[in-house]
Amino acid sequence: MEALERVSVVMMLMRQLEQVMEQEILILRAMRLDRLEEVVTEKTVLCQAYEAELRALRREPELLAGLDPALRAELEHATRDFQVRAGANLRALDAARAVVERVMRHIGTSLEAAPFKPKLYRHGPERTPMRGQVIALAFDRQI
């Protein structure tokens, strides 16, 4: 693959990753966690492709050296923007994790402070079954 093709692929992957990261942040803000797994899978695939393309570029530095200076500057600018957005995505993920951890601690504290201790997940003694009485009943619809 020639230099222009490789750079085009890298820049396309960066744009796609930026879109997926923006989508991920919106999903986290909206707490639409049902869609998160799909987006994370897509992000993982794109990250692997991006890393593979970067490794290929690093193995052949002469390809970048032979690029038009304007195109090389555009790649550098796009890479800096991508790094800024990747950092923002990481901060959003860290913030979401912190929120979830606080919620879990709060739930744990609430359960510990509860005057009753619910038997979760069938641990502890079996509950006595509810007892009731069945009464046969029939209705005559004719008047």
PDB file of C-alpha atoms in Angstrom:
ATOM      1  CA  MET A   1       0.000   0.000   0.000  1.00  0.00           C
ATOM      2  CA  GLU A   2       1.414   3.385  -0.854  1.00  0.00           C
ATOM      3  CA  ALA A   3       1.791   6.313   1.541  1.00  0.00           C
ATOM      4  CA  LEU A   4      -1.290   8.264   0.461  1.00  0.00           C
ATOM      5  CA  GLU A   5      -3.490   5.173   0.857  1.00  0.00           C
ATOM      6  CA  ARG A   6      -2.104   4.390   4.314  1.00  0.00           C
ATOM      7  CA  VAL A   7      -2.571   7.963   5.524  1.00  0.00           C
ATOM      8  CA  SER A   8      -6.102   8.010   4.111  1.00  0.00           C
ATOM      9  CA  VAL A   9      -6.924   4.780   5.960  1.00  0.00           C
ATOM     10  CA  VAL A  10      -5.484   6.092   9.236  1.00  0.00           C
ATOM     11  CA  MET A  11      -7.415   9.351   8.954  1.00  0.00           C
ATOM     12  CA  MET A  12     -10.641   7.515   8.088  1.00  0.00           C
ATOM     13  CA  LEU A  13     -10.187   5.224  11.114  1.00  0.00           C
ATOM     14  CA  MET A  14      -9.590   8.240  13.353  1.00  0.00           C
ATOM     15  CA  ARG A  15     -12.805   9.887  12.110  1.00  0.00           C
ATOM     16  CA  GLN A  16     -14.775   6.680  12.645  1.00  0.00           C
ATOM     17  CA  LEU A  17     -13.333   6.252  16.131  1.00  0.00           C
ATOM     18  CA  GLU A  18     -14.180   9.854  16.995  1.00  0.00           C
ATOM     19  CA  GLN A  19     -17.787   9.258  15.909  1.00  0.00           C
ATOM     20  CA  VAL A  20     -18.013   6.065  17.969  1.00  0.00           C
ATOM     21  CA  MET A  21     -16.504   7.783  21.008  1.00  0.00           C
ATOM     22  CA  GLU A  22     -19.024  10.631  20.706  1.00  0.00           C
ATOM     23  CA  GLN A  23     -21.794   8.053  20.451  1.00  0.00           C
ATOM     24  CA  GLU A  24     -20.439   6.272  23.528  1.00  0.00           C
ATOM     25  CA  ILE A  25     -20.427   9.497  25.547  1.00  0.00           C
ATOM     26  CA  LEU A  26     -24.021  10.253  24.517  1.00  0.00           C
ATOM     27  CA  ILE A  27     -25.085   6.735  25.499  1.00  0.00           C
ATOM     28  CA  LEU A  28     -23.425   7.110  28.903  1.00  0.00           C
ATOM     29  CA  ARG A  29     -25.012  10.504  29.506  1.00  0.00           C
ATOM     30  CA  ALA A  30     -28.445   9.151  28.576  1.00  0.00           C
ATOM     31  CA  MET A  31     -27.800   5.965  30.625  1.00  0.00           C
ATOM     32  CA  ARG A  32     -28.845   3.892  27.605  1.00  0.00           C
ATOM     33  CA  LEU A  33     -26.643   1.025  28.697  1.00  0.00           C
ATOM     34  CA  ASP A  34     -28.497  -1.461  26.504  1.00  0.00           C
ATOM     35  CA  ARG A  35     -26.633   0.010  23.485  1.00  0.00           C
ATOM     36  CA  LEU A  36     -23.257   0.289  25.184  1.00  0.00           C
ATOM     37  CA  GLU A  37     -22.027  -3.230  24.446  1.00  0.00           C
ATOM     38  CA  GLU A  38     -22.622  -2.783  20.712  1.00  0.00           C
ATOM     39  CA  VAL A  39     -20.718   0.508  20.654  1.00  0.00           C
ATOM     40  CA  VAL A  40     -17.842  -0.873  22.728  1.00  0.00           C
ATOM     41  CA  THR A  41     -17.511  -3.813  20.328  1.00  0.00           C
ATOM     42  CA  GLU A  42     -17.395  -1.454  17.346  1.00  0.00           C
ATOM     43  CA  LYS A  43     -14.864   0.756  19.135  1.00  0.00           C
ATOM     44  CA  THR A  44     -12.659  -2.234  19.914  1.00  0.00           C
ATOM     45  CA  VAL A  45     -12.614  -3.365  16.282  1.00  0.00           C
ATOM     46  CA  LEU A  46     -11.800   0.146  15.069  1.00  0.00           C
ATOM     47  CA  CYS A  47      -9.050   0.557  17.687  1.00  0.00           C
ATOM     48  CA  GLN A  48      -7.418  -2.686  16.608  1.00  0.00           C
ATOM     49  CA  ALA A  49      -7.488  -1.607  12.949  1.00  0.00           C
ATOM     50  CA  TYR A  50      -6.136   1.851  13.850  1.00  0.00           C
ATOM     51  CA  GLU A  51      -3.291   0.377  15.900  1.00  0.00           C
ATOM     52  CA  ALA A  52      -2.407  -2.040  13.085  1.00  0.00           C
ATOM     53  CA  GLU A  53      -2.248   0.825  10.568  1.00  0.00           C
ATOM     54  CA  LEU A  54      -0.095   2.920  12.905  1.00  0.00           C
ATOM     55  CA  ARG A  55       2.306   0.000  13.381  1.00  0.00           C
ATOM     56  CA  ALA A  56       2.535  -0.384   9.595  1.00  0.00           C
ATOM     57  CA  LEU A  57       3.309   3.325   9.200  1.00  0.00           C
ATOM     58  CA  ARG A  58       5.970   3.184  11.912  1.00  0.00           C
ATOM     59  CA  ARG A  59       7.657   0.211  10.214  1.00  0.00           C
ATOM     60  CA  GLU A  60       8.102   2.321   7.066  1.00  0.00           C
ATOM     61  CA  PRO A  61       8.938   5.881   8.150  1.00  0.00           C
ATOM     62  CA  GLU A  62      10.134   6.675   4.637  1.00  0.00           C
ATOM     63  CA  LEU A  63       6.484   6.595   3.502  1.00  0.00           C
ATOM     64  CA  LEU A  64       5.630   9.541   5.760  1.00  0.00           C
ATOM     65  CA  ALA A  65       8.860  11.312   4.859  1.00  0.00           C
ATOM     66  CA  GLY A  66       7.901  11.185   1.191  1.00  0.00           C
ATOM     67  CA  LEU A  67       4.466  12.728   1.737  1.00  0.00           C
ATOM     68  CA  ASP A  68       3.558  16.215   0.612  1.00  0.00           C
ATOM     69  CA  PRO A  69       4.251  18.585   3.557  1.00  0.00           C
ATOM     70  CA  ALA A  70       0.661  19.870   3.510  1.00  0.00           C
ATOM     71  CA  LEU A  71      -0.701  16.316   3.787  1.00  0.00           C
ATOM     72  CA  ARG A  72       1.766  15.500   6.557  1.00  0.00           C
ATOM     73  CA  ALA A  73       0.659  18.629   8.438  1.00  0.00           C
ATOM     74  CA  GLU A  74      -2.980  17.625   7.984  1.00  0.00           C
ATOM     75  CA  LEU A  75      -2.203  14.175   9.413  1.00  0.00           C
ATOM     76  CA  GLU A  76      -0.418  15.722  12.406  1.00  0.00           C
ATOM     77  CA  HIS A  77      -3.342  18.063  13.056  1.00  0.00           C
ATOM     78  CA  ALA A  78      -5.874  15.224  12.750  1.00  0.00           C
ATOM     79  CA  THR A  79      -3.781  13.095  15.106  1.00  0.00           C
ATOM     80  CA  ARG A  80      -3.646  15.864  17.732  1.00  0.00           C
ATOM     81  CA  ASP A  81      -7.413  16.383  17.490  1.00  0.00           C
ATOM     82  CA  PHE A  82      -7.939  12.651  17.793  1.00  0.00           C
ATOM     83  CA  GLN A  83      -5.782  12.487  20.918  1.00  0.00           C
ATOM     84  CA  VAL A  84      -7.782  15.323  22.496  1.00  0.00           C
ATOM     85  CA  ARG A  85     -11.058  13.532  21.763  1.00  0.00           C
ATOM     86  CA  ALA A  86      -9.699  10.205  22.981  1.00  0.00           C
ATOM     87  CA  GLY A  87      -8.716  11.929  26.241  1.00  0.00           C
ATOM     88  CA  ALA A  88     -12.221  13.381  26.581  1.00  0.00           C
ATOM     89  CA  ASN A  89     -13.675   9.922  25.974  1.00  0.00           C
ATOM     90  CA  LEU A  90     -11.428   8.455  28.663  1.00  0.00           C
ATOM     91  CA  ARG A  91     -12.484  11.144  31.145  1.00  0.00           C
ATOM     92  CA  ALA A  92     -16.164  10.472  30.365  1.00  0.00           C
ATOM     93  CA  LEU A  93     -15.659   6.743  30.925  1.00  0.00           C
ATOM     94  CA  ASP A  94     -13.855   7.415  34.208  1.00  0.00           C
ATOM     95  CA  ALA A  95     -16.673   9.726  35.327  1.00  0.00           C
ATOM     96  CA  ALA A  96     -19.297   7.093  34.453  1.00  0.00           C
ATOM     97  CA  ARG A  97     -17.358   4.446  36.373  1.00  0.00           C
ATOM     98  CA  ALA A  98     -17.110   6.750  39.398  1.00  0.00           C
ATOM     99  CA  VAL A  99     -20.871   7.342  39.322  1.00  0.00           C
ATOM    100  CA  VAL A 100     -21.587   3.615  39.147  1.00  0.00           C
ATOM    101  CA  GLU A 101     -19.178   2.932  42.009  1.00  0.00           C
ATOM    102  CA  ARG A 102     -20.844   5.625  44.161  1.00  0.00           C
ATOM    103  CA  VAL A 103     -24.285   4.185  43.407  1.00  0.00           C
ATOM    104  CA  MET A 104     -23.089   0.698  44.351  1.00  0.00           C
ATOM    105  CA  ARG A 105     -21.581   1.970  47.612  1.00  0.00           C
ATOM    106  CA  HIS A 106     -24.803   3.816  48.394  1.00  0.00           C
ATOM    107  CA  ILE A 107     -26.877   0.696  47.757  1.00  0.00           C
ATOM    108  CA  GLY A 108     -24.541  -1.352  49.949  1.00  0.00           C
ATOM    109  CA  THR A 109     -24.729   1.216  52.750  1.00  0.00           C
ATOM    110  CA  SER A 110     -28.513   1.333  52.478  1.00  0.00           C
ATOM    111  CA  LEU A 111     -28.757  -2.437  52.709  1.00  0.00           C
ATOM    112  CA  GLU A 112     -26.463  -2.523  55.721  1.00  0.00           C
ATOM    113  CA  ALA A 113     -28.499   0.168  57.472  1.00  0.00           C
ATOM    114  CA  ALA A 114     -31.860  -1.449  56.705  1.00  0.00           C
ATOM    115  CA  PRO A 115     -33.767  -2.635  59.817  1.00  0.00           C
ATOM    116  CA  PHE A 116     -34.479  -5.883  58.022  1.00  0.00           C
ATOM    117  CA  LYS A 117     -31.898  -7.919  56.207  1.00  0.00           C
ATOM    118  CA  PRO A 118     -33.331  -9.252  52.974  1.00  0.00           C
ATOM    119  CA  LYS A 119     -32.210 -12.699  51.957  1.00  0.00           C
ATOM    120  CA  LEU A 120     -30.617 -12.084  48.619  1.00  0.00           C
ATOM    121  CA  TYR A 121     -29.925 -14.796  46.108  1.00  0.00           C
ATOM    122  CA  ARG A 122     -31.386 -17.543  48.284  1.00  0.00           C
ATOM    123  CA  HIS A 123     -28.612 -17.359  50.889  1.00  0.00           C
ATOM    124  CA  GLY A 124     -29.649 -18.240  54.406  1.00  0.00           C
ATOM    125  CA  PRO A 125     -32.542 -20.323  55.606  1.00  0.00           C
ATOM    126  CA  GLU A 126     -35.364 -21.140  53.246  1.00  0.00           C
ATOM    127  CA  ARG A 127     -38.435 -18.985  53.519  1.00  0.00           C
ATOM    128  CA  THR A 128     -41.558 -20.677  54.704  1.00  0.00           C
ATOM    129  CA  PRO A 129     -43.917 -21.067  51.808  1.00  0.00           C
ATOM    130  CA  MET A 130     -47.000 -18.907  51.800  1.00  0.00           C
ATOM    131  CA  ARG A 131     -50.015 -20.825  52.951  1.00  0.00           C
ATOM    132  CA  GLY A 132     -53.420 -20.257  51.555  1.00  0.00           C
ATOM    133  CA  GLN A 133     -56.630 -22.075  51.092  1.00  0.00           C
ATOM    134  CA  VAL A 134     -58.182 -22.870  47.750  1.00  0.00           C
ATOM    135  CA  ILE A 135     -61.920 -22.451  47.598  1.00  0.00           C
ATOM    136  CA  ALA A 136     -63.917 -23.928  44.768  1.00  0.00           C
ATOM    137  CA  LEU A 137     -66.191 -21.339  43.242  1.00  0.00           C
ATOM    138  CA  ALA A 138     -68.650 -21.515  40.390  1.00  0.00           C
ATOM    139  CA  PHE A 139     -70.851 -18.873  38.823  1.00  0.00           C
ATOM    140  CA  ASP A 140     -74.158 -19.373  37.097  1.00  0.00           C
ATOM    141  CA  ARG A 141     -74.476 -16.809  34.332  1.00  0.00           C
ATOM    142  CA  GLN A 142     -78.158 -17.424  33.853  1.00  0.00           C
ATOM    143  CA  ILE A 143     -80.630 -15.248  35.711  1.00  0.00           C
TER     144      ILE A 143
END
